[in-house]
Short mmCIF file of C-alpha atoms and ligand atoms in Angstrom, two decimals:
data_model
loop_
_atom_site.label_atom_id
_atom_site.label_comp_id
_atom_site.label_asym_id
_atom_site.label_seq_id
_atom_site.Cartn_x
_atom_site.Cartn_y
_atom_site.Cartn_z
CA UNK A 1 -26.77 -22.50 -6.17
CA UNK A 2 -30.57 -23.01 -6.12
CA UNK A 3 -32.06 -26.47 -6.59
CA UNK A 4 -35.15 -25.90 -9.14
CA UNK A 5 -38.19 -28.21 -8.97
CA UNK A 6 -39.82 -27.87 -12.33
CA UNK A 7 -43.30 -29.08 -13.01
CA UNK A 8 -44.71 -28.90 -16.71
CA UNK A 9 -40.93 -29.04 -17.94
CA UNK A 10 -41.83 -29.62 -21.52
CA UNK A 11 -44.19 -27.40 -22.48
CA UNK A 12 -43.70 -23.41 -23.88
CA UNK A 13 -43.13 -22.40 -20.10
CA UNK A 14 -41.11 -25.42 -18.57
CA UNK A 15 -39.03 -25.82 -21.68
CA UNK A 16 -37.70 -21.62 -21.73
CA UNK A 17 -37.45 -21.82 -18.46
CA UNK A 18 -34.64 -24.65 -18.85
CA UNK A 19 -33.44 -22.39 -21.72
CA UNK A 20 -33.20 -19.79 -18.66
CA UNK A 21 -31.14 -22.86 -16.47
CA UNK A 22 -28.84 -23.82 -19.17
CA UNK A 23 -27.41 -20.57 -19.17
CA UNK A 24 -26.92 -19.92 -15.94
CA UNK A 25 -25.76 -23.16 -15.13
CA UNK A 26 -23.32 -21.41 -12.04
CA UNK A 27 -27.10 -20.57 -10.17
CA UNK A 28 -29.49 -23.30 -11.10
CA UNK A 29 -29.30 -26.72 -10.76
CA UNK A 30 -32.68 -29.18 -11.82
CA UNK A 31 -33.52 -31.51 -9.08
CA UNK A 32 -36.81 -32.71 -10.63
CA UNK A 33 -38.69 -32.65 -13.98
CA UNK A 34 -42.57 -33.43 -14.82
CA UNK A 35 -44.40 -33.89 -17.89
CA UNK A 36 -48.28 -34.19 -18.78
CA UNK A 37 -46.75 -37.41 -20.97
CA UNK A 38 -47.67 -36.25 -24.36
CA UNK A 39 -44.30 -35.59 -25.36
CA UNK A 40 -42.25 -38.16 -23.82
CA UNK A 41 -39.07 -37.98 -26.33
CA UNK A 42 -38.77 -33.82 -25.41
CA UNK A 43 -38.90 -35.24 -21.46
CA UNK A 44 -35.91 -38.14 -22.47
CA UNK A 45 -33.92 -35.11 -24.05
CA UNK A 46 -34.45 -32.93 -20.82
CA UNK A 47 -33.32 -35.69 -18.50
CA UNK A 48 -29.69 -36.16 -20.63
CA UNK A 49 -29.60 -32.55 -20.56
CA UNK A 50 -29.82 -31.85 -17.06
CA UNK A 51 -29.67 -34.65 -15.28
CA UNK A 52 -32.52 -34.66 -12.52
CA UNK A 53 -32.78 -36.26 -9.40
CA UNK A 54 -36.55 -37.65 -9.92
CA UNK A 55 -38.59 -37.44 -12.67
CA UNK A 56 -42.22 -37.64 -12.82
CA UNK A 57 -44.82 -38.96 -15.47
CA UNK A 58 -48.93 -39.18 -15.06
CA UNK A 59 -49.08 -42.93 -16.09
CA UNK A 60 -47.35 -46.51 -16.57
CA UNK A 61 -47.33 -45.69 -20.03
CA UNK A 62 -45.13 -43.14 -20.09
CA UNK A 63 -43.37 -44.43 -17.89
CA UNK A 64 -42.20 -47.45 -19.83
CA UNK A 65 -41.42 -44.88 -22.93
CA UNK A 66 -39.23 -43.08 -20.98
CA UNK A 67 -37.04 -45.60 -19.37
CA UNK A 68 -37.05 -47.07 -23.18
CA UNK A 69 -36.34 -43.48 -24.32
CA UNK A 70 -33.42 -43.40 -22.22
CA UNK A 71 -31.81 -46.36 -21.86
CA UNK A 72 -29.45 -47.40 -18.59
CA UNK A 73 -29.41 -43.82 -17.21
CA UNK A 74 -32.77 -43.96 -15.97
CA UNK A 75 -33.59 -41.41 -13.03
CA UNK A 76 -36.02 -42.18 -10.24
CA UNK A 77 -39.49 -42.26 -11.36
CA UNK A 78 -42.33 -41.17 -9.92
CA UNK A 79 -45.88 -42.54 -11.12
CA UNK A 80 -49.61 -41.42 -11.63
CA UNK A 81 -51.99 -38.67 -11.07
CA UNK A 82 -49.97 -37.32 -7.78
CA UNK A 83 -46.72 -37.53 -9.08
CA UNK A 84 -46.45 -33.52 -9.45
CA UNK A 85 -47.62 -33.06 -6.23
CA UNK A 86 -45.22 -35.11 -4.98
CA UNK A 87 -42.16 -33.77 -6.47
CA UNK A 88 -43.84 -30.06 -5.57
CA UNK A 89 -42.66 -31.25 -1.60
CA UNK A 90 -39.28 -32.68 -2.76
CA UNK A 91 -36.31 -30.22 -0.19
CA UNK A 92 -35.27 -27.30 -3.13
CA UNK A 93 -35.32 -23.96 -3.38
CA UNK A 94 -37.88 -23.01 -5.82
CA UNK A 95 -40.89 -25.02 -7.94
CA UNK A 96 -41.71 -23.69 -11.07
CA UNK A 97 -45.40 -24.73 -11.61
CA UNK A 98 -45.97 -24.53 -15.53
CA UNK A 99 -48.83 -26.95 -15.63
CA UNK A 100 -51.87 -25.97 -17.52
CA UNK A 101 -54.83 -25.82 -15.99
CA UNK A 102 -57.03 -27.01 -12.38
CA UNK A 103 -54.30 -29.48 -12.40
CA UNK A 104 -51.53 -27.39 -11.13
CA UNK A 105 -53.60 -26.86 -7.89
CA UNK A 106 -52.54 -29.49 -5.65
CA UNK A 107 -48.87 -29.25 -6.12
CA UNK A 108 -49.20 -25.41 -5.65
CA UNK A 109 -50.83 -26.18 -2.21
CA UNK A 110 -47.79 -28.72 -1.96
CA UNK A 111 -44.79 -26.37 -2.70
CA UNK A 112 -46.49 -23.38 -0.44
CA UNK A 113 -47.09 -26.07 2.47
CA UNK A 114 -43.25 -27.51 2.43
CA UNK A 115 -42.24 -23.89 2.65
CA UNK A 116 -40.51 -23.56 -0.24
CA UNK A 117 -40.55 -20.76 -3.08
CA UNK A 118 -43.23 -21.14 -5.83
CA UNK A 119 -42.43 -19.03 -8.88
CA UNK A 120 -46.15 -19.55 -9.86
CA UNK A 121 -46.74 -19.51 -14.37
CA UNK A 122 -49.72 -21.86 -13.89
CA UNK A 123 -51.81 -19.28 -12.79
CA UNK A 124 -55.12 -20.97 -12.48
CA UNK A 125 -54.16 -22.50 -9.04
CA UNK A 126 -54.19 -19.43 -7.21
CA UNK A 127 -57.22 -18.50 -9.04
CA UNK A 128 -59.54 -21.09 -8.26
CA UNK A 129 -57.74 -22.06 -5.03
CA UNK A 130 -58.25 -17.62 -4.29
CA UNK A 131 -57.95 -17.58 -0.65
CA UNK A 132 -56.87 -20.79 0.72
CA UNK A 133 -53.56 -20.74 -1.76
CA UNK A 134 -52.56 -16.73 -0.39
CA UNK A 135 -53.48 -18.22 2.81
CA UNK A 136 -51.14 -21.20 2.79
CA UNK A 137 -48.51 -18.48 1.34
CA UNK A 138 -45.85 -16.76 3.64
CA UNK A 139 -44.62 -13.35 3.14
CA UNK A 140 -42.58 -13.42 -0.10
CA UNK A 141 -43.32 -17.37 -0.76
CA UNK A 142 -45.25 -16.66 -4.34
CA UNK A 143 -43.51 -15.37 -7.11
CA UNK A 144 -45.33 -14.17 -10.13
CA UNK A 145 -44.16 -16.06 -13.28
CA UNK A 146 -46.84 -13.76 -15.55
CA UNK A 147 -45.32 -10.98 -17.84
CA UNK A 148 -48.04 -8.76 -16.73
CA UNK A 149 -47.75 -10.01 -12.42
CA UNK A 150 -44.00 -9.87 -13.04
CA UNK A 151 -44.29 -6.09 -14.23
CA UNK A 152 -46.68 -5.26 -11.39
CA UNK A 153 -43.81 -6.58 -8.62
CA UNK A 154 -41.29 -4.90 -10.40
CA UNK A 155 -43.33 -1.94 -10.57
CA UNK A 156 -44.34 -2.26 -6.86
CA UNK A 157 -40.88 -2.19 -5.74
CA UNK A 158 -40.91 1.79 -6.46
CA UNK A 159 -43.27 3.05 -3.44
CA UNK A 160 -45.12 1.55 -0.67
CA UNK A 161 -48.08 -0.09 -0.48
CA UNK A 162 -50.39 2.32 1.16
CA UNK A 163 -49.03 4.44 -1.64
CA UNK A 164 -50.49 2.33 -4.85
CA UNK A 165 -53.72 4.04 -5.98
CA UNK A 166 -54.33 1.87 -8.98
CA UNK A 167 -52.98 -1.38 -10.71
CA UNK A 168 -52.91 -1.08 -14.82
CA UNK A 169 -53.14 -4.71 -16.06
CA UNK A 170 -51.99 -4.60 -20.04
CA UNK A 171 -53.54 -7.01 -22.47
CA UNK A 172 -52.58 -7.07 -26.09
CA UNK A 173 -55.88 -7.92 -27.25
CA UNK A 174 -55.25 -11.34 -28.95
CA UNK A 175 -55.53 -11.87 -33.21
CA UNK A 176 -59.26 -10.67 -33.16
CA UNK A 177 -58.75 -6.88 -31.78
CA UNK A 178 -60.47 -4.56 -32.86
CA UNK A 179 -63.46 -7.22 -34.38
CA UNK A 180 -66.94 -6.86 -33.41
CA UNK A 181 -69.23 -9.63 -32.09
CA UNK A 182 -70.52 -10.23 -36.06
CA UNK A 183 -67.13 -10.67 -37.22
CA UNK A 184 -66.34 -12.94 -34.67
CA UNK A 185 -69.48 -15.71 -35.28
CA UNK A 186 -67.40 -18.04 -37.76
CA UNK A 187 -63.79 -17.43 -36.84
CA UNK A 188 -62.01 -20.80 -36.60
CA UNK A 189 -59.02 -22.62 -34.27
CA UNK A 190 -56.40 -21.78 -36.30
CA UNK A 191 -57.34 -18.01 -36.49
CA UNK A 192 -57.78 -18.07 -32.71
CA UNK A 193 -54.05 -19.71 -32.13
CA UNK A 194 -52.55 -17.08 -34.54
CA UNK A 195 -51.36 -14.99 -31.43
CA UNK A 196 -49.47 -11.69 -33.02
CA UNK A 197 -47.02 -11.28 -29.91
CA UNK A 198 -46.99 -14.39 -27.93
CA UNK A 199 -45.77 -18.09 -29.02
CA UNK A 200 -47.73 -20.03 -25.98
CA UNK A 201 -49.83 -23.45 -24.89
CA UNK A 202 -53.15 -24.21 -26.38
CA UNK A 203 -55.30 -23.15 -23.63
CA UNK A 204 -53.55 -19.78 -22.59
CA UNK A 205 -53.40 -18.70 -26.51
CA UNK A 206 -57.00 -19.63 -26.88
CA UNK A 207 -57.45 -17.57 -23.62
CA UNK A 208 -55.94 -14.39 -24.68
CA UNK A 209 -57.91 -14.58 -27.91
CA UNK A 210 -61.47 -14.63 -25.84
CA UNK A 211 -59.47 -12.62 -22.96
CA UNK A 212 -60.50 -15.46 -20.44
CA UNK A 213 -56.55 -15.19 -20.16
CA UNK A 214 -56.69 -11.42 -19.22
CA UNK A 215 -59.78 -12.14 -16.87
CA UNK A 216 -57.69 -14.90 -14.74
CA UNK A 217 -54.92 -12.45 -14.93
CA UNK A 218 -57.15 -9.93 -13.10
CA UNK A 219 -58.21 -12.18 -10.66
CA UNK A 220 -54.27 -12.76 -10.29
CA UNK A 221 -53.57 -9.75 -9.59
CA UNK A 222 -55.57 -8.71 -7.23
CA UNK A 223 -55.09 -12.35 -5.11
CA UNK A 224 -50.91 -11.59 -5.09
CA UNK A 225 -51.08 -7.89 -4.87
CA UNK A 226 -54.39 -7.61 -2.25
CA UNK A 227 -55.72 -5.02 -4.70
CA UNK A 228 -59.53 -4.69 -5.36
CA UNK A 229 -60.94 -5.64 -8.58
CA UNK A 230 -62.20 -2.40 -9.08
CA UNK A 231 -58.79 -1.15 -8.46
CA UNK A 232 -57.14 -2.78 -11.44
CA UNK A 233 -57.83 -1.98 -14.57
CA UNK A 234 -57.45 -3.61 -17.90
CA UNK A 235 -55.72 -1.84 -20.58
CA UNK A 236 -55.32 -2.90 -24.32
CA UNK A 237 -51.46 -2.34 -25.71
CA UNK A 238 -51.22 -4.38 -29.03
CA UNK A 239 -47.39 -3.86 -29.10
CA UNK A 240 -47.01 -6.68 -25.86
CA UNK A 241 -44.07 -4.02 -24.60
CA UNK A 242 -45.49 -2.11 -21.48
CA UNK A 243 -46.09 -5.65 -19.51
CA UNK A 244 -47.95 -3.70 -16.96
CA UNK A 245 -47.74 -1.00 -14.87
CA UNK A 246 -48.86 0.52 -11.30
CA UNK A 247 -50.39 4.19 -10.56
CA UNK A 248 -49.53 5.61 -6.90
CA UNK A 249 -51.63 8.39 -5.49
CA UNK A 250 -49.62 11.06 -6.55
CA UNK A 251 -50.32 10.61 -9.92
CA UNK A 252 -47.41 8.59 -11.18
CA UNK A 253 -47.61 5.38 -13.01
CA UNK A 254 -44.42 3.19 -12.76
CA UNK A 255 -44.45 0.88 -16.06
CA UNK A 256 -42.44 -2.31 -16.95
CA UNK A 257 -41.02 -2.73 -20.24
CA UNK A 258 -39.29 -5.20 -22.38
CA UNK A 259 -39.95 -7.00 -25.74
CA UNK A 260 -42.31 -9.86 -25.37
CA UNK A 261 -40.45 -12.95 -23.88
CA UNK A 262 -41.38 -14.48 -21.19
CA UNK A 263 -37.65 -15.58 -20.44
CA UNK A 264 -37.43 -12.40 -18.50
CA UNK A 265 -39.95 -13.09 -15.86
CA UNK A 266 -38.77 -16.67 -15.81
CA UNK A 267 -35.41 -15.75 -14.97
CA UNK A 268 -36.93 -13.04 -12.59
CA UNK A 269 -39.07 -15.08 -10.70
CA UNK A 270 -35.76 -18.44 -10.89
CA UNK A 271 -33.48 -15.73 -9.60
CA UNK A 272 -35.66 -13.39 -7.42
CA UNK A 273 -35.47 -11.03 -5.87
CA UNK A 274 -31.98 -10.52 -8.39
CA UNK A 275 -31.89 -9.49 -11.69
CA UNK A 276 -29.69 -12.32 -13.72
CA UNK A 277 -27.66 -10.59 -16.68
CA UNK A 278 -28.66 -10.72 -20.42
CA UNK A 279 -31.85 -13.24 -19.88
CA UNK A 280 -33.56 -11.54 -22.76
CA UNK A 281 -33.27 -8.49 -25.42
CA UNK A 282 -34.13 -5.04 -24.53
CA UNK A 283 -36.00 -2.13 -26.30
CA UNK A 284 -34.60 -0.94 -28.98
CA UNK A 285 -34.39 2.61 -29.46
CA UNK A 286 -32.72 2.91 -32.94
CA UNK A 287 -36.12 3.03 -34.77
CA UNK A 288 -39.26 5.03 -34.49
CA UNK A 289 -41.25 2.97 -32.32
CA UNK A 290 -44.72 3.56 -31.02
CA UNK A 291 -46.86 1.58 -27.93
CA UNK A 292 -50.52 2.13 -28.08
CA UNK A 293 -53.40 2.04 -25.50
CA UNK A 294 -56.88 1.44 -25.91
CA UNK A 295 -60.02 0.54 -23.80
CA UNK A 296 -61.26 -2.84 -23.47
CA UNK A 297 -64.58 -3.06 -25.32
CA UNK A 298 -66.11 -5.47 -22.97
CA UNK A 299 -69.44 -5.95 -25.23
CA UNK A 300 -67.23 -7.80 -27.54
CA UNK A 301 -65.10 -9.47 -25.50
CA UNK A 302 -67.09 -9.94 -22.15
CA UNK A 303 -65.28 -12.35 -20.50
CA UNK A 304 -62.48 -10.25 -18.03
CA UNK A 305 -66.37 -8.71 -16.69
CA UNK A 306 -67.26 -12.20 -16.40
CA UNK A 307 -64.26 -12.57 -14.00
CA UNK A 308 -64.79 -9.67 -12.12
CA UNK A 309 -67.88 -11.05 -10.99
CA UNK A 310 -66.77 -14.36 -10.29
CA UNK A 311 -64.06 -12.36 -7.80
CA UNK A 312 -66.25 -9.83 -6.79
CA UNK A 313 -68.15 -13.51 -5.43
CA UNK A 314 -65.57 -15.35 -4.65
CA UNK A 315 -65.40 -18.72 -3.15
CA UNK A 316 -66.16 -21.52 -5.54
CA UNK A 317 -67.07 -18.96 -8.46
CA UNK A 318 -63.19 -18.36 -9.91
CA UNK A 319 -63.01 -21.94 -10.02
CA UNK A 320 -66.34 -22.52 -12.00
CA UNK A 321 -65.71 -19.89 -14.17
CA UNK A 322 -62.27 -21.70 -15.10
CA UNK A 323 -63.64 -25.18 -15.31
CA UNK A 324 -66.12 -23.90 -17.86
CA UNK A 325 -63.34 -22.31 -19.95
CA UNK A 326 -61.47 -25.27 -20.08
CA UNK A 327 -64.37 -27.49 -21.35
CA UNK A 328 -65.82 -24.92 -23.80
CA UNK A 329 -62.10 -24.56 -24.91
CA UNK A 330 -61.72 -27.78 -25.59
CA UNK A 331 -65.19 -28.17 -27.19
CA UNK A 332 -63.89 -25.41 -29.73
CA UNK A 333 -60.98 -26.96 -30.60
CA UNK A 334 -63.23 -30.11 -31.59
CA UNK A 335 -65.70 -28.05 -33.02
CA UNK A 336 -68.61 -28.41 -31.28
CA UNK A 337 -68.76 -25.02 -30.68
CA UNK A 338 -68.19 -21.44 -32.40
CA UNK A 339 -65.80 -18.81 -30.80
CA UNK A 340 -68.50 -16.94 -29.20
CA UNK A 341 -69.68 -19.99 -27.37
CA UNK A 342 -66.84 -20.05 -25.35
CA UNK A 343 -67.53 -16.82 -23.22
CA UNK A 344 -71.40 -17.74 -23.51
CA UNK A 345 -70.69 -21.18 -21.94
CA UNK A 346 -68.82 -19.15 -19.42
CA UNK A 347 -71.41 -16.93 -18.58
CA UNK A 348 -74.55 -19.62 -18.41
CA UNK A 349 -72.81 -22.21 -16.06
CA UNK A 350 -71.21 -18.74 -13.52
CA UNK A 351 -74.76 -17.65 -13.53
CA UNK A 352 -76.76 -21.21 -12.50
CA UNK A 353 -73.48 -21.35 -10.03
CA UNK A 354 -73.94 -18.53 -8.24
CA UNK A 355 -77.81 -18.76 -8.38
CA UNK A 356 -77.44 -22.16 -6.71
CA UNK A 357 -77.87 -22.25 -2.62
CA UNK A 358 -75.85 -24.30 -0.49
CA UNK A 359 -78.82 -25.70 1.45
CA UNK A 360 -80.66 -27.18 -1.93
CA UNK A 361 -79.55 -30.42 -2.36
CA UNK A 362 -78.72 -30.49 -5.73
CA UNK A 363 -75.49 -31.82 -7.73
CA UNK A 364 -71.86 -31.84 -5.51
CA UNK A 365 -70.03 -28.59 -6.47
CA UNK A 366 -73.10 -27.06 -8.24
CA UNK A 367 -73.75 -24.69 -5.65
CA UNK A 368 -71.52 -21.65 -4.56
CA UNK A 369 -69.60 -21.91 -1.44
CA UNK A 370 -68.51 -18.33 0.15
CA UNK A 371 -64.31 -17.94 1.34
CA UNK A 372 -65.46 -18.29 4.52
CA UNK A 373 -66.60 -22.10 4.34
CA UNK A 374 -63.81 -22.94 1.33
CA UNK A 375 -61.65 -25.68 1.20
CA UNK A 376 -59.90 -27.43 -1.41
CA UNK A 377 -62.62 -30.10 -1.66
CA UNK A 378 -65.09 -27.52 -2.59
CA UNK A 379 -62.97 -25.94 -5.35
CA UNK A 380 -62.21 -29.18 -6.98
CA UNK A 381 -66.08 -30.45 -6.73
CA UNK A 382 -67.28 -26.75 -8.24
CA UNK A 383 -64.34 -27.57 -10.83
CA UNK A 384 -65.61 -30.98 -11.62
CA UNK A 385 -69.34 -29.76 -11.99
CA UNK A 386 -68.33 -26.68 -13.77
CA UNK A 387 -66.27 -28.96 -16.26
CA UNK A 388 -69.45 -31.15 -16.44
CA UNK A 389 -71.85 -28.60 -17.02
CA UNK A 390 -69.78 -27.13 -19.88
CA UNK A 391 -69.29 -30.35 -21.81
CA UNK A 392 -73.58 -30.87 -21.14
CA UNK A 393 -73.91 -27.40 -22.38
CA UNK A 394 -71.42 -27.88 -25.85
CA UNK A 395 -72.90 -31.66 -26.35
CA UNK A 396 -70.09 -33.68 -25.36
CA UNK A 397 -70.92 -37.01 -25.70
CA UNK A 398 -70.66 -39.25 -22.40
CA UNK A 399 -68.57 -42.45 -22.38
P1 NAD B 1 -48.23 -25.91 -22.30
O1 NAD B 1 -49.50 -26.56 -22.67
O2 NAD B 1 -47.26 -25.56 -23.37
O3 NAD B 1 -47.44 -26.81 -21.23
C1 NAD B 1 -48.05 -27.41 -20.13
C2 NAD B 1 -47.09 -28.41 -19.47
O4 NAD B 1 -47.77 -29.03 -18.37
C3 NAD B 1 -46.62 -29.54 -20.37
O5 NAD B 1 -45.31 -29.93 -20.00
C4 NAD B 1 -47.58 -30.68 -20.01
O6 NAD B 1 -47.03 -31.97 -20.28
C5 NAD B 1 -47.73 -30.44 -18.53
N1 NAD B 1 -48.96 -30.97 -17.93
C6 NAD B 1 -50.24 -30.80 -18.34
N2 NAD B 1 -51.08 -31.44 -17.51
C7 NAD B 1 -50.31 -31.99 -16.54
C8 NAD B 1 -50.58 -32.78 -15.40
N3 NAD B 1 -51.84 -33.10 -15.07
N4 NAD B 1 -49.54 -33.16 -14.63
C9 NAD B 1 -48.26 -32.83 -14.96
N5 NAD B 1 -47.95 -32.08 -16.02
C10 NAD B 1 -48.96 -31.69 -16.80
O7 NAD B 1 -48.63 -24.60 -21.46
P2 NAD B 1 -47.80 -23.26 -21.23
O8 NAD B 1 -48.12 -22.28 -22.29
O9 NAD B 1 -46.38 -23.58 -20.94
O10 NAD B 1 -48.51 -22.70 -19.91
C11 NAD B 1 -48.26 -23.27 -18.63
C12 NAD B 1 -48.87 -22.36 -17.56
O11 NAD B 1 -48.21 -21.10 -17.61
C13 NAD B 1 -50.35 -22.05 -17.77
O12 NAD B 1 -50.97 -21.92 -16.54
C14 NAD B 1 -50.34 -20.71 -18.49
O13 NAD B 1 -51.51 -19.96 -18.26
C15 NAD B 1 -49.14 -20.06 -17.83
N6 NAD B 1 -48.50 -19.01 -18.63
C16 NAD B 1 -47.97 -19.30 -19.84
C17 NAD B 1 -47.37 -18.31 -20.60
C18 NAD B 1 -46.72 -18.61 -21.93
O14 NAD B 1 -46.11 -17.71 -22.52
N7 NAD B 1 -46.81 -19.83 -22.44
C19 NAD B 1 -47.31 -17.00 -20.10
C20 NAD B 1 -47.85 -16.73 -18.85
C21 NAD B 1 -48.44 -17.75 -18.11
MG1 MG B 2 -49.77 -12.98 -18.92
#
């Protein structure tokens, strides 16, 4: 039986993966639930379902609504900003961190520093955090809950390490494929969440439309499988079926397949390193089928270059360049800015970043701090300015 810490239990991640518990109910048992506290009636539901331990919400607030929402069988609560990080310590087996965003970094560093297992969706904490999250991480302790990371382990387990020439990351090119930069001026927020393969969170489907998603995911890669940038390569596959795949010096490449549903890695990463049975459907082979691959056009979509400069750097720059996402994403989805703003934004607050110097006093965060002088006090100032920057850059107005 493994206790499972979830964090982010009702969003797309967090609720599949208790669609993964509930039916393997003889493995998994929840000890603790938490919830951004948007949706606190899907939280009340989870808690009758499954019965956990502690629960934790961001505020008061949602507090009160749940322990109205439920009644007399109220769990133990746990209150405020810290509350994920504190139930990422709790004694268990695994956390599941499906969080969105710079907020899943602190209870990342809290799951990899009580020891335990972190099957890691929210993969922005190891992104910005780079060096000091694989550093807090013991052999086998992070557990890719990405299709594409979760193909790439899979795919590792078929030679040795000295024997990998080349990682082949797989992106499926989001609804605006095939566009050029002209076509993509006036597209709007619902075009951009109309994801052909992938039913997902706001900011990740918004992500895989600009491929900010598939430039984090590079950045992923190459922090969990010590790979070099230039040693990965992205890859568009529309059909979302190879999830990735590795080359080994040979000449072989080892690819993972499966239709798109990201129950499979869940259950994967819940259950690893076993395979649980019948987690998800497999290929079909009754039809004529067909899986395509296609370059990247990085003029039109320039933002997985963007992160391989921001890696190639290091430091403070993965966590700027997702700060600046996550503002100019959410000045999209208000409108303030076009689609092609987003990877511009990007690009203008990476670039003052990295032109910044350490010794010129200027802003806290703005300037870029090497790996070797890192700690997490640096990543969340850079992620603070680079959030601040963005909003000045998209006209956010201040409160
Ligand atoms: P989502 O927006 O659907 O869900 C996010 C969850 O986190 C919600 O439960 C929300 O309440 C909670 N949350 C947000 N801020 C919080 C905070 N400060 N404290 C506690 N909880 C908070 O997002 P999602 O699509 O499930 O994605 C979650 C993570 O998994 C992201 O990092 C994403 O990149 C990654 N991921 C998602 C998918 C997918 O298919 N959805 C695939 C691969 C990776
Ligand atoms: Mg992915």
């Amino acid at each position: 039986m493994r206790d499972v810490v979830l964090l982010g239990s009702t969003g797309s991640i967090g609720s599949q993966t208790l669609d993964v518990v509930a039916r393997h109910r003889e493995r998994f048992r929840v000890t603790a639930l938490s919830a951004g506290g948007s949706r606190v009636g899907a939280l009340a539901e989870q808690v009758r379902a499954f019965s956990p331990r502690v629960v934790a919400v961001p505020s008061a607030e949602a507090a009160d609504a749940l322990t109205e929402a439920l009644g007399t069988d109220v769990p133990e609560l746990r209150v405020g900003p810290d509350a994920s990080t504190e139930l990422a310590g709790l004694d268990c087996d695994v956390v599941l961190n499906a969080i969105t965003g710079a907020a899943g970094l602190r209870p990342t560093m809290a799951a990899l520093a009580h020891g335990t297992t972190l099957a890691l969706a929210n993969k922005e904490s190891l992104v910005i955090g780079g060096r000091l999250v694989t550093s807090a991480a013991g052999p086998g302790q992070l557990v890719a809950v990405d299709s594409e990371h979760s193909a790439f382990a899979q795919a590792l387990r078929a030679g040795r390490a000295d024997e990998v020439r080349r990682l082949i990351l797989t992106a499926s090119g989001g609804p605006f494929r095939g566009r050029t930069v002209d076509q993509l001026r006036d597209v709007t927020i619902e075009q951009a969440l109309a994801h052909p393969n992938w039913s997902m969170g706001r900011v990740i489907t918004i992500n895989s439309s600009t491929l900010v998603n598939k430039g984090l995911e590079l950045l992923e890669a190459h922090l969990l499988y010590d790979v070099a940038l230039d040693d990965i390569t992205v890859v568009v596959h529309p059909q979302s079926v190879v999830h990735s795949m590795v080359e080994y010096v040979d000449g072989s490449t080892i690819a993972q397949c499966s239709p798109p549903d990201m129950r499979l890695p869940i259950g994967l990463a819940l259950a690893w390193p076993d395979r649980l049975p019948d987690v998800a459907a497999p290929c079909s082979w009754a039809e004529p089928t067909s899986w395509t691959f296609e370059p990247l056009d990085d003029e039109t979509f320039p933002a997985v270059a963007l992160a391989r400069r921001a890696g190639a750097a290091a430091g403070t720059a993965p966590a700027v360049y997702n700060a600046a996402n996550e503002a100019a994403v959410d000045a999209f989805c208000d409108g303030r800015i076009g689609f092609l703003d987003i990877t511009r934004t990007v690009r203008t607050v990476l670039d003052e970043h990295l032109a910044s110097q350490p010794d010129v006093p200027s802003e806290p965060g703005a300037a870029w701090i090497a790996d070797a002088q890192l700690s997490i006090e640096a990543v969340l100032a850079a992620d603070s300015w680079g959030r601040r920057r963005a909003e000045d850059l998209t006209g956010k107005e201040t409160t």
